[in-house]
PDB file of C-alpha atoms in Angstrom:
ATOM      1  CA  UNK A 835       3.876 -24.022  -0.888  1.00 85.00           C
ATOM      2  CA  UNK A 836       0.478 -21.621  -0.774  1.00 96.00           C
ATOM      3  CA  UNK A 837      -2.371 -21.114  -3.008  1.00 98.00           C
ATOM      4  CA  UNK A 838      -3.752 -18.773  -5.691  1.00 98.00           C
ATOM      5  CA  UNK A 839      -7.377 -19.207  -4.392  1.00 98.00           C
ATOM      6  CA  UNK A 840     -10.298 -17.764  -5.417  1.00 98.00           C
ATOM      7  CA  UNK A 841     -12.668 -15.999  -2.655  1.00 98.00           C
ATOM      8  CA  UNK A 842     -15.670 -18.314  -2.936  1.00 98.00           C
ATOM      9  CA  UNK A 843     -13.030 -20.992  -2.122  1.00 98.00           C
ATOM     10  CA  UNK A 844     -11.360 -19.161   0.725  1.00 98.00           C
ATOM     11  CA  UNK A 845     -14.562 -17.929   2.730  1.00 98.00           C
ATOM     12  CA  UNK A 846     -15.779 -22.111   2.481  1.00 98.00           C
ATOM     13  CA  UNK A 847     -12.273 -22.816   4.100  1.00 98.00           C
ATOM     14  CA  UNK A 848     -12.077 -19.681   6.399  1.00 98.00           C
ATOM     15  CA  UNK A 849     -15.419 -21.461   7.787  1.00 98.00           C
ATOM     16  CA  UNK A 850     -13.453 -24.859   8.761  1.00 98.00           C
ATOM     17  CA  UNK A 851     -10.377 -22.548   9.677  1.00 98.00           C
ATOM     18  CA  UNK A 852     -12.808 -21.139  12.205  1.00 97.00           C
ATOM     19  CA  UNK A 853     -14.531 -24.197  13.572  1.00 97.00           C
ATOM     20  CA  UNK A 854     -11.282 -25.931  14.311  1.00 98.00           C
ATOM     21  CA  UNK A 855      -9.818 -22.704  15.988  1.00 97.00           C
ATOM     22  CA  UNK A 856      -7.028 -22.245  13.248  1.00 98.00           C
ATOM     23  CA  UNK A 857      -5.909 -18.398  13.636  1.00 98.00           C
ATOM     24  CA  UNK A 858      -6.172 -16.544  10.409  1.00 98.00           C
ATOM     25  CA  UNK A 859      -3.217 -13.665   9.719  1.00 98.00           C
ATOM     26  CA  UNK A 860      -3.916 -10.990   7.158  1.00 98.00           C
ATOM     27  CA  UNK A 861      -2.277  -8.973   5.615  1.00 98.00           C
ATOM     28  CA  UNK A 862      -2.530  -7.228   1.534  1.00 98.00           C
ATOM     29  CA  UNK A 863      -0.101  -4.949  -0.834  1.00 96.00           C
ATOM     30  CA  UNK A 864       1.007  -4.535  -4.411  1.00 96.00           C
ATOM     31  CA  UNK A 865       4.293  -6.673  -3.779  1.00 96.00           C
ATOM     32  CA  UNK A 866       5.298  -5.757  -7.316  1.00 92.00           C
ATOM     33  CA  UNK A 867       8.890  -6.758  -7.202  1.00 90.00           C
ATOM     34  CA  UNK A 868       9.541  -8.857  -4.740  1.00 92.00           C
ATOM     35  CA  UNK A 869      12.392  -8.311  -2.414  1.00 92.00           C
ATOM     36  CA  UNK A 870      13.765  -9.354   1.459  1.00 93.00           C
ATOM     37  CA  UNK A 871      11.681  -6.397   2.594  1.00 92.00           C
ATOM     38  CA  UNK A 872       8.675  -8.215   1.445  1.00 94.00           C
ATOM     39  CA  UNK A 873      10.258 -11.620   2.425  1.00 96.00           C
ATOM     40  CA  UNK A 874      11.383 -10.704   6.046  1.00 96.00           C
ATOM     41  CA  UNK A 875       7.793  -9.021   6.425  1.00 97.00           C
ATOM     42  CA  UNK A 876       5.465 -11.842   5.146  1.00 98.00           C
ATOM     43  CA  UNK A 877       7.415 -14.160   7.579  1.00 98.00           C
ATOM     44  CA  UNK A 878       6.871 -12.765  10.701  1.00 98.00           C
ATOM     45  CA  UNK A 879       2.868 -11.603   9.531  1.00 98.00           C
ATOM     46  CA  UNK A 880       3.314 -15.571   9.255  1.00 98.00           C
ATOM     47  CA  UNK A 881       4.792 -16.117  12.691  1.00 98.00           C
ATOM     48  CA  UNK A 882       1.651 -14.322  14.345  1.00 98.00           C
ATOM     49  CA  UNK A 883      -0.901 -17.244  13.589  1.00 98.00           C
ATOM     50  CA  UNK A 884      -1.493 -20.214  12.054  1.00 98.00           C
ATOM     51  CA  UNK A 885      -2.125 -19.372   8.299  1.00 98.00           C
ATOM     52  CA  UNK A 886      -1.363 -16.900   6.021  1.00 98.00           C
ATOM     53  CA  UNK A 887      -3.710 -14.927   3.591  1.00 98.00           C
ATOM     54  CA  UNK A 888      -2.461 -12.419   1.230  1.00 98.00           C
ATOM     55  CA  UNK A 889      -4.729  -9.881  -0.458  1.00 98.00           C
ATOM     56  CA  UNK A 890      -3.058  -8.844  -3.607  1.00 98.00           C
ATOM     57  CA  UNK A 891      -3.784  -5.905  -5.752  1.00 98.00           C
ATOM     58  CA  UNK A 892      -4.674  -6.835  -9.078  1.00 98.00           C
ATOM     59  CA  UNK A 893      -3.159  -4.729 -12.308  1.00 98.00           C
ATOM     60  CA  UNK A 894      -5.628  -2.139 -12.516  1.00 98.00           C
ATOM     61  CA  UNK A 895      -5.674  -1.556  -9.011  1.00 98.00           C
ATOM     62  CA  UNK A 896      -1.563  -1.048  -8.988  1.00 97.00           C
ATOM     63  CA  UNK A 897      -2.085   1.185 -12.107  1.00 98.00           C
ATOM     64  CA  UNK A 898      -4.433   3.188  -9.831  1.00 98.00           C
ATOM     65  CA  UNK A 899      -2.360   3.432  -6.717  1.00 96.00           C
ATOM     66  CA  UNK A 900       1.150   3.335  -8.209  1.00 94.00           C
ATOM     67  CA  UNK A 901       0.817   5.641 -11.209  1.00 94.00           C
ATOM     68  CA  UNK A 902       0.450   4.839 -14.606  1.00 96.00           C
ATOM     69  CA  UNK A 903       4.263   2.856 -15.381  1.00 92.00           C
ATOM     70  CA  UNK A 904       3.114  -0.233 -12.502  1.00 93.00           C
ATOM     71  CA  UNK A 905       2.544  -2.660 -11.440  1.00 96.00           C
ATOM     72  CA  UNK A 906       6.586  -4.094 -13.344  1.00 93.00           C
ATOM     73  CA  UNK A 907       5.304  -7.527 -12.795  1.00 96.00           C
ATOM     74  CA  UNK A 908       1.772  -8.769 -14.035  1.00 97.00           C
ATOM     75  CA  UNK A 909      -0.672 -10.124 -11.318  1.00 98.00           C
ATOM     76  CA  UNK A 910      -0.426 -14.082 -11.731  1.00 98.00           C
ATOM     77  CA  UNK A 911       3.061 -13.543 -11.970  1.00 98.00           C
ATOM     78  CA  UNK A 912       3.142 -11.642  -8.531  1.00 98.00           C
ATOM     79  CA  UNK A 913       0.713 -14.201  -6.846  1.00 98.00           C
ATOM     80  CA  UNK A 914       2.373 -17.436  -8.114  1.00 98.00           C
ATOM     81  CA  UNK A 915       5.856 -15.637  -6.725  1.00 98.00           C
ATOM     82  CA  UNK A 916       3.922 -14.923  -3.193  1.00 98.00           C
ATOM     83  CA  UNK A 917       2.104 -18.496  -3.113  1.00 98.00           C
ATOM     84  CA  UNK A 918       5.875 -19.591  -3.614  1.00 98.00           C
ATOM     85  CA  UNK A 919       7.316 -18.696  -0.392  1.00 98.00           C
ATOM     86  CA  UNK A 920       6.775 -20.757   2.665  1.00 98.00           C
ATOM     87  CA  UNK A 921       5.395 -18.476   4.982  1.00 98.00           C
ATOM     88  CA  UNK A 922       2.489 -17.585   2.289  1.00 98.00           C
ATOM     89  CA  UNK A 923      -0.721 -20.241   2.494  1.00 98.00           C
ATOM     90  CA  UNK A 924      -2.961 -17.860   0.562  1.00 98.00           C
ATOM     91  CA  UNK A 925      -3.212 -15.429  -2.225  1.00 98.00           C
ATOM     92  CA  UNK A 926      -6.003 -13.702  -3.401  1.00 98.00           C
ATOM     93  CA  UNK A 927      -6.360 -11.413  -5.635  1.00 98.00           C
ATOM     94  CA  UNK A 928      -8.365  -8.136  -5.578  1.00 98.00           C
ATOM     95  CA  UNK A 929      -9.611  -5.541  -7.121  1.00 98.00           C
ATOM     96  CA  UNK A 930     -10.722  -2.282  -5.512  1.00 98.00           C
ATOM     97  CA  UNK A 931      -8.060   0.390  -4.536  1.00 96.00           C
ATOM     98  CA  UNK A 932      -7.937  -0.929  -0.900  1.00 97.00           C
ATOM     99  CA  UNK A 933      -8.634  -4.677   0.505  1.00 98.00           C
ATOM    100  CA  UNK A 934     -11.672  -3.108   2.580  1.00 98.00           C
ATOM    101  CA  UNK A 935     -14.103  -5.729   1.262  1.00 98.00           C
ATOM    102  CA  UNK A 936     -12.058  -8.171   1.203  1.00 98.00           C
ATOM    103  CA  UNK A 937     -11.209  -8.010   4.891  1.00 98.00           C
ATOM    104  CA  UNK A 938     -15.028  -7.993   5.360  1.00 98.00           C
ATOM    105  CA  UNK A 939     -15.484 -10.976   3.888  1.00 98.00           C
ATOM    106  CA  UNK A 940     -12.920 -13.230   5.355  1.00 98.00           C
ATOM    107  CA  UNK A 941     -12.481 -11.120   8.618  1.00 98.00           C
ATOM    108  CA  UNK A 942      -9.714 -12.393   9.520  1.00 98.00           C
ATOM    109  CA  UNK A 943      -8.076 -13.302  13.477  1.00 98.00           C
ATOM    110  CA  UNK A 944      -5.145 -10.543  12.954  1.00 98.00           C
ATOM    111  CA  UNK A 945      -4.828  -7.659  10.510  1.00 98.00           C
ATOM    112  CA  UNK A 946      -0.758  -7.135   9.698  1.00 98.00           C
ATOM    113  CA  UNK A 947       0.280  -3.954   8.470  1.00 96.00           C
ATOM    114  CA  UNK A 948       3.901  -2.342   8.063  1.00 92.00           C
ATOM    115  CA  UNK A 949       4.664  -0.131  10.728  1.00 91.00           C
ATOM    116  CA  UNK A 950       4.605   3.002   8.019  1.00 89.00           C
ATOM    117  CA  UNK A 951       0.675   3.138   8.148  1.00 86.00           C
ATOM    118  CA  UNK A 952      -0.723   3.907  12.094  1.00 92.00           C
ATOM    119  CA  UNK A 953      -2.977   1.338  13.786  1.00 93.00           C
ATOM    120  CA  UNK A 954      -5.675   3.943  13.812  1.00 94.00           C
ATOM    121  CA  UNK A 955      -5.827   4.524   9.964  1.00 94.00           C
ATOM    122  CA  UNK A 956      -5.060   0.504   8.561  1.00 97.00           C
ATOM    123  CA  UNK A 957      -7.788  -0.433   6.341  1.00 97.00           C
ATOM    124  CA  UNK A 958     -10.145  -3.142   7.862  1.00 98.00           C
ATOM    125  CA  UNK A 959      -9.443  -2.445  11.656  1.00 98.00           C
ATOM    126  CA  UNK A 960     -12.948  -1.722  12.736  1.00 98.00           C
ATOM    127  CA  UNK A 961     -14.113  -5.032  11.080  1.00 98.00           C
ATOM    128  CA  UNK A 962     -11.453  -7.155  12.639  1.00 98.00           C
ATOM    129  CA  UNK A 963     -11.439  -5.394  16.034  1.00 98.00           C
ATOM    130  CA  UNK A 964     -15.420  -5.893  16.396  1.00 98.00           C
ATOM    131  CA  UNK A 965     -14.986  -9.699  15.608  1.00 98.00           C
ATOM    132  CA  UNK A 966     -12.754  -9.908  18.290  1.00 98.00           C
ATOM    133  CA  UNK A 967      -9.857  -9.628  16.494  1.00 98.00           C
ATOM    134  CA  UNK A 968      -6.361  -7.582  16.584  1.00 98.00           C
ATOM    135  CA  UNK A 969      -4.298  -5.539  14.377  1.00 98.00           C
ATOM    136  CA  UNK A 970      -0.773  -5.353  14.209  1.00 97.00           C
ATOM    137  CA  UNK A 971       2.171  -3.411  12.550  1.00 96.00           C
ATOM    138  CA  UNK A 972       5.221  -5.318  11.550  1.00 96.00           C
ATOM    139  CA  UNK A 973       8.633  -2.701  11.479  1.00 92.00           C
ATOM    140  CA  UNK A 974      10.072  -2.892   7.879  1.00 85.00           C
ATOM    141  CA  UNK A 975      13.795  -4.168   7.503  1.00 77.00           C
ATOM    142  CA  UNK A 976      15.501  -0.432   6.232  1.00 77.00           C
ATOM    143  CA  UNK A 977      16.260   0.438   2.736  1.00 77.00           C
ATOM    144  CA  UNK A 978      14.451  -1.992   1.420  1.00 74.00           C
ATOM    145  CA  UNK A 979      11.560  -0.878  -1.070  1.00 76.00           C
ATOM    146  CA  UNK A 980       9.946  -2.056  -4.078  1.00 74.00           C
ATOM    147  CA  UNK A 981      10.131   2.295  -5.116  1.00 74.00           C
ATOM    148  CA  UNK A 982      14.428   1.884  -4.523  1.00 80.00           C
ATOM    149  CA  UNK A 983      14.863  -1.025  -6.561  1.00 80.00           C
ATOM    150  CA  UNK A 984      13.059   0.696  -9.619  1.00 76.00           C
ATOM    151  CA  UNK A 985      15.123   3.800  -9.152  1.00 78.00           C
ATOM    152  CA  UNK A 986      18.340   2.018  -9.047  1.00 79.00           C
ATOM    153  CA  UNK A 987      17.649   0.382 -12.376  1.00 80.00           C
ATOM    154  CA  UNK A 988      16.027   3.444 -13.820  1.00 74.00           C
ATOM    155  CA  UNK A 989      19.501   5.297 -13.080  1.00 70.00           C
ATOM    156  CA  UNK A 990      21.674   2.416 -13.967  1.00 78.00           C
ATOM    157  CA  UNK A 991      19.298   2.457 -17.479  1.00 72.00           C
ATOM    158  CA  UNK A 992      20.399   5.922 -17.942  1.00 73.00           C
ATOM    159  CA  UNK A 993      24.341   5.865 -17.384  1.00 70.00           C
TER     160      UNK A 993
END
């Protein structure tokens, strides 16, 4: 089971993680109702390296990206769900519209995005890439979404 962690914590590991040649995965989102999508996804991020950290969008930040009726699920709620799964060693909460500092802090050993954002435009690639570093995209399993799932019950809500 992973860890709600708090960055001061994380960077002091990411240092031992380092010295001992552990490989550090990446990867961030809203993951406001979790699904398989999400599941399938996180495992093979976790298949690339040795652990995984997730970068979590706090409330506000969901509000901001999302629109005004998200995130469905509050933020502790979300990362204890995350920390849950097996392939997840890290969560970490933050709180700016896109994990850009965050990557800069813990620069991590691979950068995993979904395969719906290009290499060329994933947030944190020119920090990773000139640590040595290598990002990758992940295809999503189809018709899976967090965006279906809220229709479906919006329209079953209606009937």
């Amino acid at each position: 089971m992973g860890e709600v962690i708090e960055l001061p914590r994380l960077l002091r590991l990411r240092k031992q993680w380092k010295f001992f040649g552990r490989k550090v995965v990446f990867t961030n989102g809203c993951f406001d109702i979790l699904h398989r999508g999400h599941v399938d996804y996180l495992s093979k991020a976790k298949s690339i390296g040795d652990i995984l950290i997730v970068g979590l969008n706090d409330d506000a930040s969901v509000t901001r990206l999302k629109g005004p009726e998200r995130p469905i699920v509050q933020q502790q709620d979300r990362a204890d769900v995350l920390a849950a799964l097996s392939s997840v060693d890290f969560v970490c909460l933050f709180s700016q519209d896109t994990p850009y500092e965050l990557i800069k802090a813990i620069v991590p050993d691979v950068l995993v995005k979904g395969a719906d954002w290009p290499i060329e435009k994933v947030v944190g690639k020119d920090i990773v890439e000139s640590a040595g570093g290598s990002v990758r995209t992940i295809e999503f399993l189809p018709n899976r979404s967090t965006s279906t799932i809220i229709a479906k019950i919006a329209h079953t809500v209606k009937q």
